[in-house]
mmCIF file of N, CA and C in Angstrom:
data_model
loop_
_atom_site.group_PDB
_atom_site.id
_atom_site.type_symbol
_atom_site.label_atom_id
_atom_site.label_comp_id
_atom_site.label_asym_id
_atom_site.label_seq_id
_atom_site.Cartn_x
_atom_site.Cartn_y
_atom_site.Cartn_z
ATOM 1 N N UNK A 1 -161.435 -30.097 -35.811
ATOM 2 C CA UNK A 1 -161.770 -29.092 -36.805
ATOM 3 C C UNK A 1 -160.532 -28.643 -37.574
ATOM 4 N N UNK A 2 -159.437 -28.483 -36.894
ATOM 5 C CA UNK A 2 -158.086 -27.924 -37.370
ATOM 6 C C UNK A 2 -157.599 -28.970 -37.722
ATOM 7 N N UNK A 3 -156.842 -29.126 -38.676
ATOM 8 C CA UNK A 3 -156.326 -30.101 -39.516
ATOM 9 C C UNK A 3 -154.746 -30.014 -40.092
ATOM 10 N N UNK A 4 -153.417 -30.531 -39.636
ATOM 11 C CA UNK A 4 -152.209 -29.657 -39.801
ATOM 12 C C UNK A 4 -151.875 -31.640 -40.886
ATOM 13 N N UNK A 5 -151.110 -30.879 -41.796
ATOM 14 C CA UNK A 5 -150.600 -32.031 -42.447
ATOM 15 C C UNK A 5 -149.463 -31.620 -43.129
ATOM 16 N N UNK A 6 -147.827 -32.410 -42.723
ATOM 17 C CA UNK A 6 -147.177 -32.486 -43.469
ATOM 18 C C UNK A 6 -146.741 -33.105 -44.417
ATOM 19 N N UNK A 7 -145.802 -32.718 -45.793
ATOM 20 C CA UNK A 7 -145.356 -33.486 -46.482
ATOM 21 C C UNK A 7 -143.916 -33.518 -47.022
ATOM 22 N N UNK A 8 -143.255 -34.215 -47.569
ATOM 23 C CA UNK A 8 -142.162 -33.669 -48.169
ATOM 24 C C UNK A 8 -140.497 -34.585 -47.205
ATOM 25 N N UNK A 9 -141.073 -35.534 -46.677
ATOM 26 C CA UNK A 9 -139.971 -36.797 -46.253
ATOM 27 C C UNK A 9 -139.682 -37.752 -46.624
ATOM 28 N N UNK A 10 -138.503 -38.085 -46.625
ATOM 29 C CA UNK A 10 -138.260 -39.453 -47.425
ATOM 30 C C UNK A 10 -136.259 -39.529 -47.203
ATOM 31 N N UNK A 11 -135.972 -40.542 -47.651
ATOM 32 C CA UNK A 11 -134.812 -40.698 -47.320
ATOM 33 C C UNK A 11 -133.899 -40.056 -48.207
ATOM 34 N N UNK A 12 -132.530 -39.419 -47.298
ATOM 35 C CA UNK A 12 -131.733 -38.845 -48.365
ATOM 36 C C UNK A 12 -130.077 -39.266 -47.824
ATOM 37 N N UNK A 13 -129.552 -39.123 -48.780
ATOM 38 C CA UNK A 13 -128.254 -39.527 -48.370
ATOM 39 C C UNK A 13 -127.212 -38.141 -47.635
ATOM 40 N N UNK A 14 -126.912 -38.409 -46.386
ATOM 41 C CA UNK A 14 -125.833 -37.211 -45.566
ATOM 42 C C UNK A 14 -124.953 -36.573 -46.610
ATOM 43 N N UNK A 15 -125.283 -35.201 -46.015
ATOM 44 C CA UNK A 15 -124.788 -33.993 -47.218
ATOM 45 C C UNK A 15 -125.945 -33.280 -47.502
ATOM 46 N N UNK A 16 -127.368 -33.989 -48.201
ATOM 47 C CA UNK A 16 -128.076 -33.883 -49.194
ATOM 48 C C UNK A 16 -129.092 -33.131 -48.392
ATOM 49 N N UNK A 17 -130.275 -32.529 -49.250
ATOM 50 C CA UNK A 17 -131.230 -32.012 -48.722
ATOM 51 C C UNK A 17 -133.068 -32.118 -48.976
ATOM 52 N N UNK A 18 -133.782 -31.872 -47.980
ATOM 53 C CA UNK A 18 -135.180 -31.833 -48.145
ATOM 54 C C UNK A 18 -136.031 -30.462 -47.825
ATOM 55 N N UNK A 19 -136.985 -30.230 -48.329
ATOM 56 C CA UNK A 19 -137.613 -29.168 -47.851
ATOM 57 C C UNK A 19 -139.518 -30.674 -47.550
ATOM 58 N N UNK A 20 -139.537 -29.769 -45.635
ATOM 59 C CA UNK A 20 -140.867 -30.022 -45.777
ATOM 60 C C UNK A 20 -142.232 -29.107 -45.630
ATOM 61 N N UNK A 21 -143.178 -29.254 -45.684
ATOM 62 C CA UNK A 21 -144.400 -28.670 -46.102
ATOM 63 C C UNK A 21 -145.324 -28.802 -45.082
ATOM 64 N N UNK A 22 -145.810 -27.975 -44.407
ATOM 65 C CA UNK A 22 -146.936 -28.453 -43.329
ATOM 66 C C UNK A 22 -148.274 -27.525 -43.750
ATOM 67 N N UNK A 23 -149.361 -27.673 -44.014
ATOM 68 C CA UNK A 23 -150.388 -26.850 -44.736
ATOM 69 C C UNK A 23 -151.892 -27.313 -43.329
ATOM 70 N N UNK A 24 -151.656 -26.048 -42.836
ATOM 71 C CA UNK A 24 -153.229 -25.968 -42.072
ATOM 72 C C UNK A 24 -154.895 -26.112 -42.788
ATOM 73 N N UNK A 25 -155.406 -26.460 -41.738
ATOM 74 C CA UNK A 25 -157.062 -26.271 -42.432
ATOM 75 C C UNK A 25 -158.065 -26.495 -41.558
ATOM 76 N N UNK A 26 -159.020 -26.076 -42.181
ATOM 77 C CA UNK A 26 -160.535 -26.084 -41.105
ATOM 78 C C UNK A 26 -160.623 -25.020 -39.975
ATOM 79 N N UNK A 27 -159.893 -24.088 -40.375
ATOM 80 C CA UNK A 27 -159.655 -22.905 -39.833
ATOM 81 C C UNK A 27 -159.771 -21.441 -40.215
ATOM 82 N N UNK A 28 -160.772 -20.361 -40.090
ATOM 83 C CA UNK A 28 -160.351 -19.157 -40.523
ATOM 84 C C UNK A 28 -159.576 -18.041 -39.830
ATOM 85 N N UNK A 29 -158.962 -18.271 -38.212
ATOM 86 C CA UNK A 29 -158.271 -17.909 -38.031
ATOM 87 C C UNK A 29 -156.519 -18.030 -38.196
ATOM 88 N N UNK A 30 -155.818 -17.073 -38.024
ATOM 89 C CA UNK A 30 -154.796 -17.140 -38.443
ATOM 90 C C UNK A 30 -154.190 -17.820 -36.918
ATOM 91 N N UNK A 31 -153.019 -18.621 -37.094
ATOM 92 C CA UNK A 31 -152.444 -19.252 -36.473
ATOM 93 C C UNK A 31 -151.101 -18.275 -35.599
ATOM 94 N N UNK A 32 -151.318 -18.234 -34.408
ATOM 95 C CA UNK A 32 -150.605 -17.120 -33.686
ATOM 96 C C UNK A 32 -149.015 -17.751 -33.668
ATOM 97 N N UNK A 33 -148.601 -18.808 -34.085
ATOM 98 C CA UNK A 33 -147.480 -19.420 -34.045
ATOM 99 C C UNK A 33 -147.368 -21.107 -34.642
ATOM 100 N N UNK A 34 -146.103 -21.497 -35.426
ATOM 101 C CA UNK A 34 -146.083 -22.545 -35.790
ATOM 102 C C UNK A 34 -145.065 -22.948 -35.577
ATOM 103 N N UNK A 35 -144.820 -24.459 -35.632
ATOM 104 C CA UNK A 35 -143.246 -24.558 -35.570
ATOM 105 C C UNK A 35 -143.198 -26.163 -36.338
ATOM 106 N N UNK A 36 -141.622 -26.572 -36.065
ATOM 107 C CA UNK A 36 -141.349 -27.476 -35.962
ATOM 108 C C UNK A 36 -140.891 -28.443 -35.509
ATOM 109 N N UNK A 37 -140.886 -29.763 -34.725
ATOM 110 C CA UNK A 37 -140.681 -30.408 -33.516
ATOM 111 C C UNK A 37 -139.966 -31.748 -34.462
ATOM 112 N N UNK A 38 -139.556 -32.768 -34.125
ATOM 113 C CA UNK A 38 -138.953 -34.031 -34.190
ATOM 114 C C UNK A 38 -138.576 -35.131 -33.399
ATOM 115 N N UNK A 39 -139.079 -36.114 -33.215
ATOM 116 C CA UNK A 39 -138.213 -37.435 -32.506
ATOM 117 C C UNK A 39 -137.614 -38.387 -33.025
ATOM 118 N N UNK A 40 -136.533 -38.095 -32.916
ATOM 119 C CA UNK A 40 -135.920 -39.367 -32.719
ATOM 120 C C UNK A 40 -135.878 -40.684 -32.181
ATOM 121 N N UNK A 41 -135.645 -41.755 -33.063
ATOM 122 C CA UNK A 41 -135.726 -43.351 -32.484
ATOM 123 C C UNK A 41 -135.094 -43.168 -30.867
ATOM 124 N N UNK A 42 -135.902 -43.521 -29.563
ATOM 125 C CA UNK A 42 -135.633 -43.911 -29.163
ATOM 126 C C UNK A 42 -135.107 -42.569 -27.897
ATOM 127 N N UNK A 43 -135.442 -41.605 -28.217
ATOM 128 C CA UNK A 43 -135.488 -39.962 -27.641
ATOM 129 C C UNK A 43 -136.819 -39.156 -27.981
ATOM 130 N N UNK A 44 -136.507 -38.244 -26.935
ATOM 131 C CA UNK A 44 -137.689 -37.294 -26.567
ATOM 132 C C UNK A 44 -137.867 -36.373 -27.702
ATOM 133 N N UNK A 45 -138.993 -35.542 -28.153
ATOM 134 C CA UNK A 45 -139.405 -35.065 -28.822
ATOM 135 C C UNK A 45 -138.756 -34.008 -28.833
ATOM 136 N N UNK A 46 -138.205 -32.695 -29.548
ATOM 137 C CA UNK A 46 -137.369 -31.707 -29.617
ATOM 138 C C UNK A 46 -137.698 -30.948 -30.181
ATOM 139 N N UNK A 47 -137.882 -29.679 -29.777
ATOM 140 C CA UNK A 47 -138.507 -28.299 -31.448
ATOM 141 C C UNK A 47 -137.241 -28.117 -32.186
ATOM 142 N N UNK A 48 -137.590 -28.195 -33.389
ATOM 143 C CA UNK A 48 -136.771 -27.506 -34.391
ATOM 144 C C UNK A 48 -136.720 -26.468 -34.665
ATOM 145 N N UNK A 49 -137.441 -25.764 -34.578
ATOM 146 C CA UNK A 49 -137.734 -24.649 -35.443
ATOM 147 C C UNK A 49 -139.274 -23.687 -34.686
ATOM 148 N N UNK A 50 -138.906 -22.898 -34.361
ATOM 149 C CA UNK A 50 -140.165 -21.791 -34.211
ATOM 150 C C UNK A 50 -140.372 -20.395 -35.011
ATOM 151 N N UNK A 51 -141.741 -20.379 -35.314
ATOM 152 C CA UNK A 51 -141.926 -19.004 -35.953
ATOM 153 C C UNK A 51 -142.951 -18.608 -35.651
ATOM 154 N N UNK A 52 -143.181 -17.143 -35.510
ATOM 155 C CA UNK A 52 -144.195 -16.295 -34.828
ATOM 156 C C UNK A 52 -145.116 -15.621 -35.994
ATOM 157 N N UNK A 53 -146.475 -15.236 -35.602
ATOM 158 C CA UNK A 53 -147.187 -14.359 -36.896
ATOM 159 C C UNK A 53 -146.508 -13.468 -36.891
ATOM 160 N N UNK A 54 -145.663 -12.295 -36.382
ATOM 161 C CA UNK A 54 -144.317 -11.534 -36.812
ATOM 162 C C UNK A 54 -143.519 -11.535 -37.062
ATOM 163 N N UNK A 55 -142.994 -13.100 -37.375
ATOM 164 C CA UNK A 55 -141.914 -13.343 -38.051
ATOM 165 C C UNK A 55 -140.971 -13.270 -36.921
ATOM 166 N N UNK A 56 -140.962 -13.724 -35.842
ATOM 167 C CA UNK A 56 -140.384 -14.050 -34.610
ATOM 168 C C UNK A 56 -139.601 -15.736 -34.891
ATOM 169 N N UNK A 57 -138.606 -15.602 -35.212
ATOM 170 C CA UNK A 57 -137.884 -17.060 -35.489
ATOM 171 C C UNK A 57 -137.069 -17.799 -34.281
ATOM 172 N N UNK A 58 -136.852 -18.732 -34.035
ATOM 173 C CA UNK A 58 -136.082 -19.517 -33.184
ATOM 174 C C UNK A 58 -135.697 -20.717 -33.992
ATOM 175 N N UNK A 59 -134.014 -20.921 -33.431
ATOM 176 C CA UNK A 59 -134.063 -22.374 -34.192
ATOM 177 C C UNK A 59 -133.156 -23.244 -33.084
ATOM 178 N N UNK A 60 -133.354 -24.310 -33.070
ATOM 179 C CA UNK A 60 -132.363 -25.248 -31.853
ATOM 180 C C UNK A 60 -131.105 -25.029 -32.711
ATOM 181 N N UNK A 61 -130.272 -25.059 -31.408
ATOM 182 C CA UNK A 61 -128.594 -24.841 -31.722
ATOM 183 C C UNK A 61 -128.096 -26.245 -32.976
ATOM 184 N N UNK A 62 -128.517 -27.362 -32.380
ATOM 185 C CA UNK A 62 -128.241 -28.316 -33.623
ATOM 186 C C UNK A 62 -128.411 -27.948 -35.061
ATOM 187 N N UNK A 63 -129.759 -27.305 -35.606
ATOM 188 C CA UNK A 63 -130.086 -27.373 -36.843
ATOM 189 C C UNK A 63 -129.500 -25.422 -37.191
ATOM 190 N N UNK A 64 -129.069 -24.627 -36.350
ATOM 191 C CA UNK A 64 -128.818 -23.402 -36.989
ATOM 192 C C UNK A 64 -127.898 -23.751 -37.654
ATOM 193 N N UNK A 65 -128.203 -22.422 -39.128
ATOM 194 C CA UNK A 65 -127.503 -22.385 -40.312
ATOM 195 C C UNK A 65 -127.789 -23.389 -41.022
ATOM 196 N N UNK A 66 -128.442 -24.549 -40.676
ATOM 197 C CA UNK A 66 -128.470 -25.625 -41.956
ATOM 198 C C UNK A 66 -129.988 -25.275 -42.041
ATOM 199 N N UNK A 67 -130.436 -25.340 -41.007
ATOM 200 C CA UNK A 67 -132.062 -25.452 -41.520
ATOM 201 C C UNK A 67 -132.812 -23.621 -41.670
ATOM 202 N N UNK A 68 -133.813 -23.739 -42.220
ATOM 203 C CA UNK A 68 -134.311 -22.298 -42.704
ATOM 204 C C UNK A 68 -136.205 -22.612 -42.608
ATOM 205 N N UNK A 69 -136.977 -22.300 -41.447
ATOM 206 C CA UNK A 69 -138.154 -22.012 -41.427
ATOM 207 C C UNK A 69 -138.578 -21.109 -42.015
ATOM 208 N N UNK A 70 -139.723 -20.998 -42.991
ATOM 209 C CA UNK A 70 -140.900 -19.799 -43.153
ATOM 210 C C UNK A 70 -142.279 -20.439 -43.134
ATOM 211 N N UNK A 71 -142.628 -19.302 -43.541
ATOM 212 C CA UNK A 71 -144.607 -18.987 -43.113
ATOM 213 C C UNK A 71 -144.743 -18.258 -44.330
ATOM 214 N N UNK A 72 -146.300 -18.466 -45.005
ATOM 215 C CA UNK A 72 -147.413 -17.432 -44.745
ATOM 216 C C UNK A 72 -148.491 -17.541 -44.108
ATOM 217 N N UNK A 73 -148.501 -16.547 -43.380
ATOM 218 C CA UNK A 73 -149.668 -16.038 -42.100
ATOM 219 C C UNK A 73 -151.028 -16.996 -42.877
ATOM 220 N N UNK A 74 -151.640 -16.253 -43.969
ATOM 221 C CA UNK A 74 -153.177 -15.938 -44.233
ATOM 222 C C UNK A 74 -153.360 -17.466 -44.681
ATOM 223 N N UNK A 75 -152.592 -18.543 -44.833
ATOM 224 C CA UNK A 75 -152.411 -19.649 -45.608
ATOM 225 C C UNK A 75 -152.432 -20.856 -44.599
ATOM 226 N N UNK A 76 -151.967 -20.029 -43.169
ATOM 227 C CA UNK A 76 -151.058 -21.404 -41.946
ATOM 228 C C UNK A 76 -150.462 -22.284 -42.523
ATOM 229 N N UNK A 77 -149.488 -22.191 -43.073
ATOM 230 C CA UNK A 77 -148.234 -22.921 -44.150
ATOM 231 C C UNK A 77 -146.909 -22.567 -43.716
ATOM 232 N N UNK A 78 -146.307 -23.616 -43.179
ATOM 233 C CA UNK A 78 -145.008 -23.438 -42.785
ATOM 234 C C UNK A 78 -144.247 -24.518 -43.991
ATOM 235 N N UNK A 79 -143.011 -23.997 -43.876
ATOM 236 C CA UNK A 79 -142.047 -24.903 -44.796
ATOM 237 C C UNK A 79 -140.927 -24.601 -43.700
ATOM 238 N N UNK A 80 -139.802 -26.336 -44.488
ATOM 239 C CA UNK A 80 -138.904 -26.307 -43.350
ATOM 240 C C UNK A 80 -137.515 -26.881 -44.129
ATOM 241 N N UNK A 81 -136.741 -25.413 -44.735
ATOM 242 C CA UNK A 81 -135.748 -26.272 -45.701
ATOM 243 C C UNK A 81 -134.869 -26.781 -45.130
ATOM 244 N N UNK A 82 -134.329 -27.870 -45.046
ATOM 245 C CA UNK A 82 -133.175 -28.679 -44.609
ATOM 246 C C UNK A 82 -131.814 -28.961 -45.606
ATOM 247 N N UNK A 83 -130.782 -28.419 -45.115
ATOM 248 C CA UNK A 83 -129.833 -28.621 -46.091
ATOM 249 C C UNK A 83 -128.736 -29.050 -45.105
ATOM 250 N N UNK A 84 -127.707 -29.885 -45.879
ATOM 251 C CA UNK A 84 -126.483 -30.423 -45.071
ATOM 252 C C UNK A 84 -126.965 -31.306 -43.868
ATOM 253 N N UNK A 85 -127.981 -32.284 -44.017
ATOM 254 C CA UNK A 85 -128.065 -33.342 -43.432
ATOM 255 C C UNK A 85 -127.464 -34.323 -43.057
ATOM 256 N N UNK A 86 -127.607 -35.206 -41.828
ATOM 257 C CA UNK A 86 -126.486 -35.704 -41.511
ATOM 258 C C UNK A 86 -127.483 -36.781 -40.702
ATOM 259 N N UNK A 87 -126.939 -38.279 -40.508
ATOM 260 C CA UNK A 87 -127.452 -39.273 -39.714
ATOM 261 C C UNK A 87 -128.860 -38.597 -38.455
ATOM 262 N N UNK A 88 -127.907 -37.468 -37.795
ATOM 263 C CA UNK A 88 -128.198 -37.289 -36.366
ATOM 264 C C UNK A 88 -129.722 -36.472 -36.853
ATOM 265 N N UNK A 89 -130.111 -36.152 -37.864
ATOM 266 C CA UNK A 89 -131.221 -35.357 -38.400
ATOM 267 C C UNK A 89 -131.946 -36.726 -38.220
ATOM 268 N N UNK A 90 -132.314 -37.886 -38.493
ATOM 269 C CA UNK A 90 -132.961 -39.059 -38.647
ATOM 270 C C UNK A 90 -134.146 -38.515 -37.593
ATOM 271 N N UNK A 91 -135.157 -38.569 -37.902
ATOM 272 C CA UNK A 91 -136.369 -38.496 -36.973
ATOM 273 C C UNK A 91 -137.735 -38.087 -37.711
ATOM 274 N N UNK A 92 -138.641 -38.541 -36.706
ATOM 275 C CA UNK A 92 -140.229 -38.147 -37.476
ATOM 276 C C UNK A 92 -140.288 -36.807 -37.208
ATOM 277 N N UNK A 93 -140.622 -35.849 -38.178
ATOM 278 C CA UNK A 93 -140.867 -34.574 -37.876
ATOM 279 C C UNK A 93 -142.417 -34.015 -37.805
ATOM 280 N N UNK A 94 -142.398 -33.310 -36.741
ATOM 281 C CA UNK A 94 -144.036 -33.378 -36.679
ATOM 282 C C UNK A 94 -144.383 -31.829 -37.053
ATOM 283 N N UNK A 95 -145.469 -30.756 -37.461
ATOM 284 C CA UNK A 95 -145.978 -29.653 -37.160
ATOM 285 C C UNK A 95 -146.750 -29.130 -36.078
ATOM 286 N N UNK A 96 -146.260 -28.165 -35.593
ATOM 287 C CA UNK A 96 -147.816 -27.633 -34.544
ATOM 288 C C UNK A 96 -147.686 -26.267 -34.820
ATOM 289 N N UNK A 97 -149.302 -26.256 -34.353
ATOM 290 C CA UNK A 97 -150.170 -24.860 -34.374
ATOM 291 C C UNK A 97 -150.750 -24.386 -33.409
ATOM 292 N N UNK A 98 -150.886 -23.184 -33.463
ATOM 293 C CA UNK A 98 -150.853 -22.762 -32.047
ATOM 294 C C UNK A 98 -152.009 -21.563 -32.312
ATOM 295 N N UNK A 99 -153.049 -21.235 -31.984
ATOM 296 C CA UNK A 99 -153.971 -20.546 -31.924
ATOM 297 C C UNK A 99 -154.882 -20.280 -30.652
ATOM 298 N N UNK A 100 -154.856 -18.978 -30.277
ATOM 299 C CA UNK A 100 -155.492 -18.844 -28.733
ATOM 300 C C UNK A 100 -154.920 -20.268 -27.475
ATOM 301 N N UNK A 101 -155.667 -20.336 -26.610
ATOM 302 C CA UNK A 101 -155.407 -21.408 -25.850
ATOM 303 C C UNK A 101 -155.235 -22.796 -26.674
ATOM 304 N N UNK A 102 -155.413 -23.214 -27.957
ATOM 305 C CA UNK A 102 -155.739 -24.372 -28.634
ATOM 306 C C UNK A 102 -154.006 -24.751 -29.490
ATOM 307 N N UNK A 103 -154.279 -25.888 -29.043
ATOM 308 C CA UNK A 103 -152.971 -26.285 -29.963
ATOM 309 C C UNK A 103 -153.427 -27.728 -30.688
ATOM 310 N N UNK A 104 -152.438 -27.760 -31.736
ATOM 311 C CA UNK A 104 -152.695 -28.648 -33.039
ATOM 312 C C UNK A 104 -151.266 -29.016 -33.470
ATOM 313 N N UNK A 105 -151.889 -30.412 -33.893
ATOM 314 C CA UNK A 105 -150.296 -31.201 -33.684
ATOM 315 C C UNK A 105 -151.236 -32.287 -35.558
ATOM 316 N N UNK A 106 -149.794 -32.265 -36.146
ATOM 317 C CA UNK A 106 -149.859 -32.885 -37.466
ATOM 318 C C UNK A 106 -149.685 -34.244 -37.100
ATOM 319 N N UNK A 107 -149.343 -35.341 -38.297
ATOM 320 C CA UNK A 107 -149.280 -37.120 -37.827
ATOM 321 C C UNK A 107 -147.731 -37.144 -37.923
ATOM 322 N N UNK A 108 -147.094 -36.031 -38.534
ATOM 323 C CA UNK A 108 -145.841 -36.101 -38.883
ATOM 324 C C UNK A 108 -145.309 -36.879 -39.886
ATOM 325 N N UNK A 109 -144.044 -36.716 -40.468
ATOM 326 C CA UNK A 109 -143.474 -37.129 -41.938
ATOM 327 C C UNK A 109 -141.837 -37.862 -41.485
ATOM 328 N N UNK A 110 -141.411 -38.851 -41.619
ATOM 329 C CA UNK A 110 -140.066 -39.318 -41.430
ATOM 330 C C UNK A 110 -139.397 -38.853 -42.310
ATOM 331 N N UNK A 111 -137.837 -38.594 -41.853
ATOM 332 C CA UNK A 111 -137.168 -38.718 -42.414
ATOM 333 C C UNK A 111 -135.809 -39.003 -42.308
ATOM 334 N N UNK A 112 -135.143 -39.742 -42.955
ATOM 335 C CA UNK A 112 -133.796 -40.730 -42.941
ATOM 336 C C UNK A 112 -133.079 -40.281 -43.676
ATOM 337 N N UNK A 113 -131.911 -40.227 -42.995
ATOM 338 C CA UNK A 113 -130.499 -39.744 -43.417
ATOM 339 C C UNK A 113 -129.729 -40.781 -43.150
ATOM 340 N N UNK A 114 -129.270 -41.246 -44.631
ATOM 341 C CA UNK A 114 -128.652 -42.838 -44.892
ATOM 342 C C UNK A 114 -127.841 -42.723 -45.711
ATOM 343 N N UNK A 115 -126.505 -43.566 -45.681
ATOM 344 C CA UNK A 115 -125.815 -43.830 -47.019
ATOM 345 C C UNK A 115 -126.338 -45.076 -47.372
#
């Protein structure tokens, strides 16, 4: 029924930056938490990024200061700006949602950090 889809990956050259887009649906409740997760070739899956319907933020020690999560609540829309990218960013980035006991997981969006 819940439907999480991101967009907004593609390859960029180290230094450079992306913002991505994750947009909920099939839902009229509001999403009690969202975040952002990633794997890497060949490694375990990792959160990037957490945010709370109060605006409760977390970010993994790797991506603080470069990366910048937000929300709006009434929308379940997270964005995930990425700036000052670097090789070690290389990974599929996925969305999840988090509502009552139920969780929701997107197909996820790659993205490559290449010269």
């Amino acid at each position: 029924q819940v439907q999480l889809v991101e967009s907004g990956g593609g390859l960029v050259q180290p230094g450079g930056s992306l913002k991505l887009s994750c947009v909920g649906s099939g839902t009229r409740f509001r999403l009690t938490s969202m975040s952002w997760h990633r794997q890497p070739p060949g490694k375990e899956r990792e959160l990037v990024a957490f945010i709370s319907d109060s605006r409760r933020i977390i970010y993994a020690d790797s991506v603080k200061g470069r990366f910048t999560i937000s929300r709006e609540n009434a929308k379940n829309t997270i964005d995930l700006q990425m700036n000052s990218l670097q090789p070690e960013d290389t990974a599929v980035y996925y969305c999840r949602g988090r509502v009552g006991s139920n969780e929701f997981w997107g197909q996820g969006t790659q993205v490559t950090v290449s010269s």
